[in-house]
Short mmCIF file of C-alpha atoms and ligand atoms in Angstrom, two decimals:
data_model
loop_
_atom_site.label_atom_id
_atom_site.label_comp_id
_atom_site.label_asym_id
_atom_site.label_seq_id
_atom_site.Cartn_x
_atom_site.Cartn_y
_atom_site.Cartn_z
CA UNK A 1 40.75 135.68 102.78
CA UNK A 2 44.29 134.82 104.10
CA UNK A 3 46.00 137.70 106.16
CA UNK A 4 49.30 136.46 106.38
CA UNK A 5 52.25 139.03 105.90
CA UNK A 6 54.99 137.74 103.85
CA UNK A 7 56.94 138.82 100.38
CA UNK A 8 56.42 136.98 97.42
CA UNK A 9 58.81 137.00 94.57
CA UNK A 10 57.62 137.53 91.23
CA UNK A 11 59.16 135.57 88.30
CA UNK A 12 58.17 137.26 85.27
CA UNK A 13 58.04 135.02 81.86
CA UNK A 14 56.41 137.33 79.45
CA UNK A 15 59.59 137.29 77.24
CA UNK A 16 59.47 133.28 77.19
CA UNK A 17 56.47 131.62 77.95
CA UNK A 18 54.31 135.10 77.15
CA UNK A 19 55.92 135.14 73.77
CA UNK A 20 55.39 131.63 72.99
CA UNK A 21 51.62 132.69 72.66
CA UNK A 22 50.37 132.00 69.10
CA UNK A 23 50.93 135.11 67.03
CA UNK A 24 53.42 136.89 69.48
CA UNK A 25 57.16 137.23 68.25
CA UNK A 26 59.39 139.90 69.40
CA UNK A 27 62.76 141.09 67.97
CA UNK A 28 65.61 141.30 70.23
CA UNK A 29 65.40 145.38 70.52
CA UNK A 30 61.83 144.85 71.55
CA UNK A 31 62.68 142.42 74.33
CA UNK A 32 65.43 144.77 75.56
CA UNK A 33 62.26 147.76 75.76
CA UNK A 34 60.04 145.13 77.51
CA UNK A 35 62.58 144.17 79.84
CA UNK A 36 63.55 147.58 81.00
CA UNK A 37 59.82 148.38 82.00
CA UNK A 38 59.80 145.31 83.64
CA UNK A 39 62.81 146.12 85.84
CA UNK A 40 61.18 149.56 86.68
CA UNK A 41 57.91 147.72 87.44
CA UNK A 42 60.06 145.71 90.15
CA UNK A 43 59.70 142.14 89.09
CA UNK A 44 62.73 140.22 90.81
CA UNK A 45 63.57 137.55 87.99
CA UNK A 46 62.88 138.14 84.06
CA UNK A 47 62.98 135.20 82.06
CA UNK A 48 64.21 136.49 78.81
CA UNK A 49 63.78 133.63 76.38
CA UNK A 50 65.35 130.28 75.08
CA UNK A 51 68.63 131.12 73.86
CA UNK A 52 68.95 127.34 71.81
CA UNK A 53 65.59 128.49 69.92
CA UNK A 54 67.20 130.70 67.21
CA UNK A 55 70.19 133.41 66.67
CA UNK A 56 67.94 136.09 67.28
CA UNK A 57 66.52 134.65 70.49
CA UNK A 58 70.10 134.20 71.81
CA UNK A 59 70.84 137.80 71.07
CA UNK A 60 67.75 139.08 72.49
CA UNK A 61 68.39 136.89 76.03
CA UNK A 62 72.21 138.39 75.85
CA UNK A 63 70.89 141.99 74.91
CA UNK A 64 68.84 141.87 77.93
CA UNK A 65 71.50 140.29 80.17
CA UNK A 66 73.89 143.52 79.09
CA UNK A 67 71.43 145.94 80.69
CA UNK A 68 72.44 145.56 83.88
CA UNK A 69 69.17 145.24 85.38
CA UNK A 70 68.33 145.12 88.85
CA UNK A 71 66.21 141.82 88.18
CA UNK A 72 67.88 138.55 87.80
CA UNK A 73 67.96 137.34 84.14
CA UNK A 74 67.13 133.92 83.38
CA UNK A 75 67.54 131.75 80.36
CA UNK A 76 65.40 128.72 79.69
CA UNK A 77 66.93 125.17 78.79
CA UNK A 78 66.04 121.87 78.51
CA UNK A 79 68.05 119.17 80.08
CA UNK A 80 70.32 119.21 77.21
CA UNK A 81 74.29 120.39 77.34
CA UNK A 82 73.77 122.39 73.99
CA UNK A 83 70.68 124.14 75.42
CA UNK A 84 72.87 125.17 78.71
CA UNK A 85 75.90 126.19 76.43
CA UNK A 86 73.61 128.74 74.37
CA UNK A 87 72.68 130.18 77.90
CA UNK A 88 75.82 130.21 78.58
CA UNK A 89 76.73 132.35 75.48
CA UNK A 90 74.34 134.93 76.73
CA UNK A 91 76.12 135.75 79.73
CA UNK A 92 73.50 135.70 81.99
CA UNK A 93 73.96 134.26 85.65
CA UNK A 94 70.84 132.25 86.16
CA UNK A 95 69.12 129.30 84.17
CA UNK A 96 65.92 127.72 84.47
CA UNK A 97 66.25 123.94 83.66
CA UNK A 98 63.23 121.92 82.83
CA UNK A 99 62.44 118.30 82.23
CA UNK A 100 59.08 116.79 81.42
CA UNK A 101 58.34 114.18 84.56
CA UNK A 102 54.92 112.96 83.97
CA UNK A 103 54.56 109.41 82.25
CA UNK A 104 52.42 110.97 79.17
CA UNK A 105 55.43 113.70 78.29
CA UNK A 106 58.20 110.86 79.22
CA UNK A 107 56.58 108.29 76.98
CA UNK A 108 55.28 110.08 74.04
CA UNK A 109 57.41 113.21 73.84
CA UNK A 110 60.72 112.29 75.48
CA UNK A 111 60.76 108.52 74.85
CA UNK A 112 62.62 107.84 78.08
CA UNK A 113 61.96 106.20 81.37
CA UNK A 114 61.87 107.87 84.71
CA UNK A 115 65.13 106.72 85.78
CA UNK A 116 66.46 107.99 82.66
CA UNK A 117 65.07 111.44 83.01
CA UNK A 118 66.16 111.51 86.66
CA UNK A 119 69.65 110.97 85.72
CA UNK A 120 69.83 113.36 82.93
CA UNK A 121 68.38 115.87 85.64
CA UNK A 122 71.11 115.28 87.81
CA UNK A 123 73.63 115.59 85.24
CA UNK A 124 72.82 118.47 83.77
CA UNK A 125 72.20 120.45 86.96
CA UNK A 126 75.90 119.50 87.59
CA UNK A 127 77.09 120.66 84.13
CA UNK A 128 75.15 124.22 84.72
CA UNK A 129 76.50 124.58 88.31
CA UNK A 130 79.90 123.72 87.43
CA UNK A 131 79.59 126.68 84.73
CA UNK A 132 78.75 129.21 87.00
CA UNK A 133 75.30 129.03 86.79
CA UNK A 134 72.54 129.91 89.37
CA UNK A 135 69.78 127.12 88.87
CA UNK A 136 65.88 126.89 89.20
CA UNK A 137 64.56 123.91 88.44
CA UNK A 138 61.09 122.96 86.85
CA UNK A 139 59.29 119.46 86.68
CA UNK A 140 57.50 119.89 83.55
CA UNK A 141 53.79 118.70 83.84
CA UNK A 142 54.41 118.37 87.61
CA UNK A 143 50.71 118.22 88.21
CA UNK A 144 50.26 115.20 85.88
CA UNK A 145 53.00 113.22 87.33
CA UNK A 146 52.88 110.42 89.82
CA UNK A 147 53.18 111.91 93.08
CA UNK A 148 55.86 109.43 94.60
CA UNK A 149 57.89 109.95 91.46
CA UNK A 150 57.53 113.69 91.66
CA UNK A 151 58.82 113.78 95.05
CA UNK A 152 61.30 111.76 94.65
CA UNK A 153 62.50 113.94 91.35
CA UNK A 154 62.23 117.26 93.69
CA UNK A 155 64.10 115.35 96.63
CA UNK A 156 67.04 114.69 94.52
CA UNK A 157 67.44 118.17 93.18
CA UNK A 158 67.25 119.61 96.49
CA UNK A 159 70.00 117.64 97.52
CA UNK A 160 71.85 118.61 94.07
CA UNK A 161 71.70 122.23 95.12
CA UNK A 162 69.58 124.27 93.00
CA UNK A 163 68.24 127.50 94.21
CA UNK A 164 64.55 127.14 93.80
CA UNK A 165 61.92 124.35 92.77
CA UNK A 166 58.95 125.27 90.62
CA UNK A 167 55.90 123.41 90.23
CA UNK A 168 54.31 123.86 86.84
CA UNK A 169 50.56 123.28 86.27
CA UNK A 170 51.56 122.99 82.58
CA UNK A 171 48.26 122.07 80.77
CA UNK A 172 46.17 124.11 83.62
CA UNK A 173 44.36 121.18 84.96
CA UNK A 174 44.31 122.06 88.48
CA UNK A 175 42.09 123.53 90.70
CA UNK A 176 42.92 125.55 94.03
CA UNK A 177 42.38 122.78 96.46
CA UNK A 178 44.64 120.49 94.55
CA UNK A 179 47.25 122.75 93.92
CA UNK A 180 47.35 123.80 97.32
CA UNK A 181 47.74 120.00 98.20
CA UNK A 182 50.58 119.58 95.87
CA UNK A 183 52.51 122.29 96.87
CA UNK A 184 52.07 121.22 100.38
CA UNK A 185 53.27 117.97 99.63
CA UNK A 186 56.26 119.17 97.91
CA UNK A 187 56.98 121.48 100.97
CA UNK A 188 57.07 118.75 103.26
CA UNK A 189 59.53 116.96 100.95
CA UNK A 190 62.49 119.54 99.95
CA UNK A 191 64.10 122.70 101.85
CA UNK A 192 64.73 124.70 98.80
CA UNK A 193 62.26 127.58 98.27
CA UNK A 194 58.99 126.80 96.13
CA UNK A 195 57.74 128.54 92.97
CA UNK A 196 54.38 128.02 91.12
CA UNK A 197 54.02 128.31 87.23
CA UNK A 198 49.97 127.85 86.37
CA UNK A 199 48.60 127.93 82.99
CA UNK A 200 45.04 128.98 82.16
CA UNK A 201 43.49 126.28 80.09
CA UNK A 202 40.25 126.42 82.44
CA UNK A 203 40.74 129.87 83.58
CA UNK A 204 42.22 129.16 86.85
CA UNK A 205 45.97 129.95 86.42
CA UNK A 206 45.30 133.02 89.09
CA UNK A 207 43.55 131.33 91.45
CA UNK A 208 45.86 128.31 91.45
CA UNK A 209 48.86 130.54 91.59
CA UNK A 210 47.40 131.95 94.69
CA UNK A 211 46.40 128.77 96.23
CA UNK A 212 50.30 127.73 95.74
CA UNK A 213 51.35 130.80 97.45
CA UNK A 214 48.94 130.09 100.17
CA UNK A 215 50.57 126.67 100.45
CA UNK A 216 54.02 128.03 100.76
CA UNK A 217 55.46 128.76 97.61
CA UNK A 218 57.24 132.12 97.93
CA UNK A 219 57.59 132.68 94.16
CA UNK A 220 55.02 132.99 91.10
CA UNK A 221 55.96 132.73 87.62
CA UNK A 222 53.62 135.04 85.87
CA UNK A 223 53.27 136.91 82.59
CA UNK A 224 52.09 140.44 81.78
CA UNK A 225 48.61 140.29 80.28
CA UNK A 226 48.44 136.75 81.26
CA UNK A 227 50.31 135.99 77.73
CA UNK A 228 51.58 132.19 77.48
CA UNK A 229 50.88 129.00 75.67
CA UNK A 230 47.54 128.38 74.51
CA UNK A 231 45.10 130.26 76.80
CA UNK A 232 47.92 131.89 78.72
CA UNK A 233 49.80 132.05 81.96
CA UNK A 234 48.79 133.43 85.28
CA UNK A 235 48.71 137.43 84.40
CA UNK A 236 51.27 139.17 86.62
CA UNK A 237 48.74 142.05 87.18
CA UNK A 238 45.95 139.98 88.82
CA UNK A 239 48.11 137.91 90.96
CA UNK A 240 50.25 141.18 92.11
CA UNK A 241 47.15 142.92 92.98
CA UNK A 242 45.18 139.95 94.24
CA UNK A 243 48.32 139.05 96.65
CA UNK A 244 48.45 142.74 97.69
CA UNK A 245 44.64 143.91 98.32
CA UNK A 246 43.34 140.64 99.09
CA UNK A 247 45.79 138.07 100.80
CA UNK A 248 47.82 141.35 102.35
CA UNK A 249 51.05 140.13 100.75
CA UNK A 250 53.78 142.29 99.53
CA UNK A 251 56.03 141.93 96.45
CA UNK A 252 58.35 144.29 95.03
CA UNK A 253 56.14 145.23 91.99
CA UNK A 254 55.42 148.92 91.84
CA UNK A 255 51.37 148.78 91.22
CA UNK A 256 51.19 152.19 89.60
CA UNK A 257 53.26 151.06 86.54
CA UNK A 258 51.38 148.20 86.07
CA UNK A 259 49.13 149.76 83.60
CA UNK A 260 51.81 151.36 81.27
CA UNK A 261 53.58 148.05 81.53
CA UNK A 262 50.49 146.21 80.06
CA UNK A 263 49.89 148.47 77.42
CA UNK A 264 53.57 148.52 76.30
CA UNK A 265 53.27 144.59 75.99
CA UNK A 266 50.13 144.60 74.12
CA UNK A 267 51.68 147.16 71.79
CA UNK A 268 54.89 145.43 71.01
CA UNK A 269 53.22 141.68 70.86
CA UNK A 270 50.46 142.94 68.95
CA UNK A 271 48.50 141.05 71.31
CA UNK A 272 45.48 143.35 72.61
CA UNK A 273 44.08 143.21 76.06
CA UNK A 274 40.45 141.82 76.10
CA UNK A 275 38.18 144.74 77.30
CA UNK A 276 36.88 143.13 80.26
CA UNK A 277 40.18 141.87 81.78
CA UNK A 278 40.52 142.33 85.26
CA UNK A 279 42.93 145.29 86.26
CA UNK A 280 44.39 146.28 82.63
CA UNK A 281 41.11 145.76 80.39
CA UNK A 282 39.54 148.59 78.77
CA UNK A 283 36.42 148.26 80.85
CA UNK A 284 38.22 147.40 84.46
CA UNK A 285 37.19 151.00 85.68
CA UNK A 286 34.79 152.13 83.18
CA UNK A 287 31.09 152.26 84.67
CA UNK A 288 28.03 152.65 82.43
CA UNK A 289 24.80 151.69 84.32
CA UNK A 290 22.94 154.68 85.86
CA UNK A 291 22.94 153.15 89.37
CA UNK A 292 26.79 152.36 89.51
CA UNK A 293 27.82 155.84 88.30
CA UNK A 294 25.43 157.36 90.80
CA UNK A 295 27.29 155.06 93.70
CA UNK A 296 30.59 155.75 92.06
CA UNK A 297 30.54 159.53 92.18
CA UNK A 298 28.99 159.29 95.54
CA UNK A 299 31.55 156.77 97.18
CA UNK A 300 33.96 155.12 94.97
CA UNK A 301 34.27 152.32 97.05
CA UNK A 302 30.53 151.44 96.19
CA UNK A 303 31.55 149.66 93.05
CA UNK A 304 35.08 149.98 92.77
CA UNK A 305 36.97 147.17 94.82
CA UNK A 306 40.45 148.59 93.30
CA UNK A 307 41.32 152.15 93.66
CA UNK A 308 41.96 153.11 89.67
CA UNK A 309 45.10 155.21 90.84
CA UNK A 310 46.53 152.31 92.62
CA UNK A 311 47.31 150.72 89.25
CA UNK A 312 47.73 153.69 87.12
CA UNK A 313 44.47 154.22 85.90
CA UNK A 314 41.68 156.52 85.88
CA UNK A 315 37.91 155.84 86.10
CA UNK A 316 35.75 156.36 82.89
CA UNK A 317 32.08 156.98 83.22
CA UNK A 318 30.21 156.12 79.59
CA UNK A 319 26.67 156.49 78.96
CA UNK A 320 24.69 153.79 77.22
CA UNK A 321 20.97 152.54 77.78
CA UNK A 322 21.69 151.86 81.40
CA UNK A 323 22.88 155.34 82.05
CA UNK A 324 21.17 157.58 84.35
CA UNK A 325 20.71 161.14 84.61
CA UNK A 326 23.21 161.33 87.74
CA UNK A 327 26.00 159.69 85.58
CA UNK A 328 25.52 161.75 82.22
CA UNK A 329 25.44 164.91 84.57
CA UNK A 330 28.78 164.16 86.04
CA UNK A 331 30.49 163.10 82.51
CA UNK A 332 28.82 166.41 81.21
CA UNK A 333 30.73 168.32 83.94
CA UNK A 334 33.68 166.61 82.84
CA UNK A 335 33.36 168.04 79.55
CA UNK A 336 32.80 171.44 80.77
CA UNK A 337 29.05 171.33 80.01
CA UNK A 338 26.07 172.17 82.37
CA UNK A 339 22.67 171.83 80.81
CA UNK A 340 19.75 172.74 82.91
CA UNK A 341 17.54 169.91 84.70
CA UNK A 342 15.14 169.75 82.01
CA UNK A 343 17.71 169.82 79.56
CA UNK A 344 19.45 167.00 81.17
CA UNK A 345 16.63 164.86 81.09
CA UNK A 346 16.02 165.17 77.12
CA UNK A 347 19.79 164.54 76.86
CA UNK A 348 19.42 161.23 78.78
CA UNK A 349 16.13 160.55 76.53
CA UNK A 350 18.14 160.38 73.58
CA UNK A 351 21.49 158.52 75.20
CA UNK A 352 18.98 155.89 76.08
CA UNK A 353 17.47 155.75 72.54
CA UNK A 354 21.11 155.40 71.12
CA UNK A 355 21.61 152.79 73.64
CA UNK A 356 18.50 150.44 72.96
CA UNK A 357 20.02 150.26 69.40
CA UNK A 358 22.89 148.62 70.94
CA UNK A 359 25.52 151.40 70.87
CA UNK A 360 27.60 153.07 73.42
CA UNK A 361 27.38 156.90 73.52
CA UNK A 362 31.04 158.12 73.03
CA UNK A 363 31.92 161.60 74.89
CA UNK A 364 32.36 163.05 71.25
CA UNK A 365 28.45 161.89 70.60
CA UNK A 366 27.37 163.21 73.88
CA UNK A 367 28.65 166.47 73.21
CA UNK A 368 26.92 166.46 69.88
CA UNK A 369 23.84 165.44 71.69
CA UNK A 370 24.38 168.30 74.28
CA UNK A 371 24.83 170.68 71.53
CA UNK A 372 21.63 170.03 69.96
CA UNK A 373 19.90 169.90 73.24
CA UNK A 374 21.38 173.00 74.63
CA UNK A 375 21.60 175.21 71.31
CA UNK A 376 25.01 175.55 69.62
CA UNK A 377 25.98 179.03 71.31
CA UNK A 378 25.67 177.22 75.06
CA UNK A 379 28.28 174.51 74.33
CA UNK A 380 30.57 176.45 72.00
CA UNK A 381 33.83 174.73 72.29
CA UNK A 382 36.96 176.00 73.41
CA UNK A 383 39.63 175.66 70.98
CA UNK A 384 43.18 174.87 72.13
CA UNK A 385 44.27 173.95 68.44
CA UNK A 386 42.79 174.60 65.06
CA UNK A 387 43.83 174.01 61.31
CA UNK A 388 44.93 176.87 59.48
CA UNK A 389 46.41 175.04 56.08
CA UNK A 390 46.59 171.69 54.82
CA UNK A 391 48.76 170.85 52.00
CA UNK A 392 49.26 167.07 50.34
CA UNK A 393 51.40 165.76 47.62
CA UNK A 394 50.99 162.29 46.38
CA UNK A 395 51.50 160.78 42.84
CA UNK A 396 52.89 157.42 41.30
CA UNK A 397 56.71 158.30 41.57
CA UNK A 398 56.86 160.20 44.68
CA UNK A 399 56.25 159.73 48.81
CA UNK A 400 53.30 160.83 49.93
CA UNK A 401 53.72 164.21 51.62
CA UNK A 402 51.57 166.38 53.88
CA UNK A 403 52.13 169.82 55.43
CA UNK A 404 50.16 171.54 58.00
CA UNK A 405 49.92 174.93 60.07
CA UNK A 406 47.69 174.87 62.94
CA UNK A 407 47.38 177.19 65.68
CA UNK A 408 48.05 175.70 69.23
CA UNK A 409 47.46 177.69 71.92
CA UNK A 410 47.56 181.08 70.17
CA UNK A 411 50.97 180.14 68.52
CA UNK A 412 51.67 179.21 65.07
CA UNK A 413 52.98 175.69 64.14
CA UNK A 414 53.94 174.24 61.17
CA UNK A 415 55.15 170.52 60.07
CA UNK A 416 55.75 168.48 56.85
CA UNK A 417 55.66 164.76 57.34
CA UNK A 418 55.88 161.72 54.73
CA UNK A 419 53.47 158.75 55.07
CA UNK A 420 52.34 155.44 53.44
CA UNK A 421 49.50 157.79 51.91
CA UNK A 422 48.24 161.40 52.10
CA UNK A 423 46.09 160.64 55.12
CA UNK A 424 49.08 158.93 56.98
CA UNK A 425 51.18 161.78 56.25
CA UNK A 426 48.99 164.50 57.58
CA UNK A 427 48.44 162.78 60.87
CA UNK A 428 52.02 162.28 61.41
CA UNK A 429 52.33 166.30 60.71
CA UNK A 430 49.64 166.87 63.28
CA UNK A 431 50.92 164.34 65.75
CA UNK A 432 54.55 165.86 65.37
CA UNK A 433 53.04 169.42 66.27
CA UNK A 434 51.26 168.22 69.33
CA UNK A 435 53.98 166.01 70.83
CA UNK A 436 55.46 169.09 72.58
CA UNK A 437 52.26 169.10 74.78
CA UNK A 438 51.19 165.29 74.50
CA UNK A 439 51.81 162.07 72.57
CA UNK A 440 48.57 161.30 71.04
CA UNK A 441 48.04 157.76 69.62
CA UNK A 442 45.67 157.13 66.72
CA UNK A 443 44.19 153.95 68.21
CA UNK A 444 41.24 153.65 65.79
CA UNK A 445 40.59 154.97 62.07
CA UNK A 446 37.35 154.06 60.53
CA UNK A 447 36.09 155.25 56.90
CA UNK A 448 32.62 155.13 55.89
CA UNK A 449 31.06 156.39 52.55
CA UNK A 450 27.98 158.40 53.18
CA UNK A 451 26.88 158.64 49.63
CA UNK A 452 27.68 157.19 46.55
CA UNK A 453 30.06 158.09 43.35
CA UNK A 454 33.33 159.39 43.09
CA UNK A 455 32.42 162.82 44.89
CA UNK A 456 30.93 160.47 47.96
CA UNK A 457 30.84 162.29 51.57
CA UNK A 458 33.46 160.15 53.36
CA UNK A 459 32.89 160.05 57.33
CA UNK A 460 35.87 159.57 59.22
CA UNK A 461 35.36 158.13 62.65
CA UNK A 462 38.65 158.17 65.07
CA UNK A 463 39.92 157.32 68.54
CA UNK A 464 42.58 159.17 69.91
CA UNK A 465 44.57 158.02 73.50
CA UNK A 466 47.15 160.02 75.21
CA UNK A 467 49.70 158.47 77.21
CA UNK A 468 47.52 158.38 80.56
CA UNK A 469 45.43 156.27 78.60
CA UNK A 470 42.85 158.80 78.40
CA UNK A 471 40.89 158.42 74.94
CA UNK A 472 38.27 160.44 72.98
CA UNK A 473 36.56 159.52 69.52
CA UNK A 474 35.35 162.44 67.24
CA UNK A 475 34.35 162.12 63.73
CA UNK A 476 33.91 164.27 60.66
CA UNK A 477 32.56 164.21 57.16
CA UNK A 478 33.78 165.74 53.81
CA UNK A 479 34.07 164.89 50.16
CA UNK A 480 37.87 164.96 50.50
CA UNK A 481 38.80 162.08 52.89
CA UNK A 482 42.44 163.57 54.01
CA UNK A 483 40.21 166.80 55.05
CA UNK A 484 37.77 164.73 56.73
CA UNK A 485 40.44 162.67 58.57
CA UNK A 486 42.69 165.73 59.57
CA UNK A 487 39.31 167.57 60.76
CA UNK A 488 38.65 164.43 62.98
CA UNK A 489 42.16 164.32 64.19
CA UNK A 490 42.12 168.08 65.07
CA UNK A 491 38.68 167.75 66.85
CA UNK A 492 39.84 164.57 68.89
CA UNK A 493 43.16 166.19 70.31
CA UNK A 494 41.36 169.34 71.07
CA UNK A 495 38.87 167.10 73.38
CA UNK A 496 41.96 165.46 74.74
CA UNK A 497 43.70 168.67 75.45
CA UNK A 498 40.49 169.97 77.02
CA UNK A 499 39.79 166.97 79.00
CA UNK A 500 43.64 166.90 80.15
CA UNK A 501 43.12 170.93 81.37
CA UNK A 502 40.22 170.11 83.27
CA UNK A 503 41.60 167.04 85.07
CA UNK A 504 44.97 169.29 85.78
CA UNK A 505 42.58 171.68 87.74
CA UNK A 506 41.02 169.31 89.85
O1 KIV B 1 54.58 125.54 81.47
C1 KIV B 1 55.81 124.78 81.55
O2 KIV B 1 55.47 123.69 82.22
C2 KIV B 1 56.58 125.65 81.50
C3 KIV B 1 58.04 125.13 81.90
C4 KIV B 1 59.18 125.42 80.96
C5 KIV B 1 58.16 125.52 83.22
O3 KIV B 1 56.55 126.65 80.85
ZN1 ZN B 2 54.23 127.39 80.95
#
């Protein structure tokens, strides 16, 4: 662990390299929404896109530039006049210019000699600077470029007056040791501040980025959720938190906003975060094992190297086959349930039986088990919201419409909404009413037929989540799919509201 003190610049490329993730594509307006959030997060630079790519991309970069954010806004350009002109059209002040320098890229992609590439580089840097742009330079595939030539290129661009020199590990083949050595070599060659840009093909992007910083780079190019070409880039959240907690280096990023930024990017790109991803994954602060939950509730530091609050999150305890009485008791306490010792033992046995069948017990199921063991009356749930009336209209020539009336906190509310179908319309009507208290997102919806025939009983299992990332599951069974869905939704929202109130009393 290094203990040096220093500030590292965070250059975010979620909107450029991140958007090159297979399957990710953002509209200009979505780029603006993410850029605003990145600016609140405190990144120093935002690479908003590659303007030459398309009209929409150019528009996206232009709209981001127009926002007047604190962060520097960059457009990416190859060493081509047309690319730089496209960047100029967006009104950004900063350009990230790149050219491949490895022999494999020069020969098979660019069909240029080393001398031609260097000459072109210097011409285009001059062109960009003459047009008032501040230039960051990248030697693409630097990590596979002959060292003597790479140093020559960097020395010449240094003298040409670029503002920053970036060292990309384009295909992610470095190790922390080789990355440290490379950055160290470049550092002894140039005066310009250095940056690193590492890809994750071997799962080393974050480690290599940190090694680059240790060797003297004072900027890391990163992306939210590690999005990027192929296996992605070094992830912003992991780099920032590791710098902060392990390397004692500061950045301008506000860690508490990391989780909501990650969620926003996942939602708008449509690329979900893997559950076991460090810092922002669903499981990063979730504890299931019995021994762990005991330790965690006694002293969080026993199994939590990162305080969840630091990154805008909350600890979650879940029950499964590894669960112990202690963890389950804490979880039930949180849900407002207080079984006797014998009842608790019985609940634990039942949870483990379910766990042995390879399942996790959601809090909705834990309440059901507790209700069974403790007796219905003992766990009569508080009802913050209850359904009073439901009416749906649908047909071949009309837009499905639902109207609902609920009692929320003792007051009557009604709403009517349209949707793609009656279930969608009814769910939206409920969400409209509860949005005055909390915005609830429907994260999962599963429908199963429990019996056969057209009068089959349908079971609806849903997962709802509030703005703070609290999620609960609930289920309901009914012959009418709309009723089953609405009941499950009402139960889920009820649980979320109860949980929020319990937490606000803490
Ligand atoms: O990975 C890479 O080399 C890049 C460059 C454009 C910097 O993304
Ligand atoms: Zn890249």
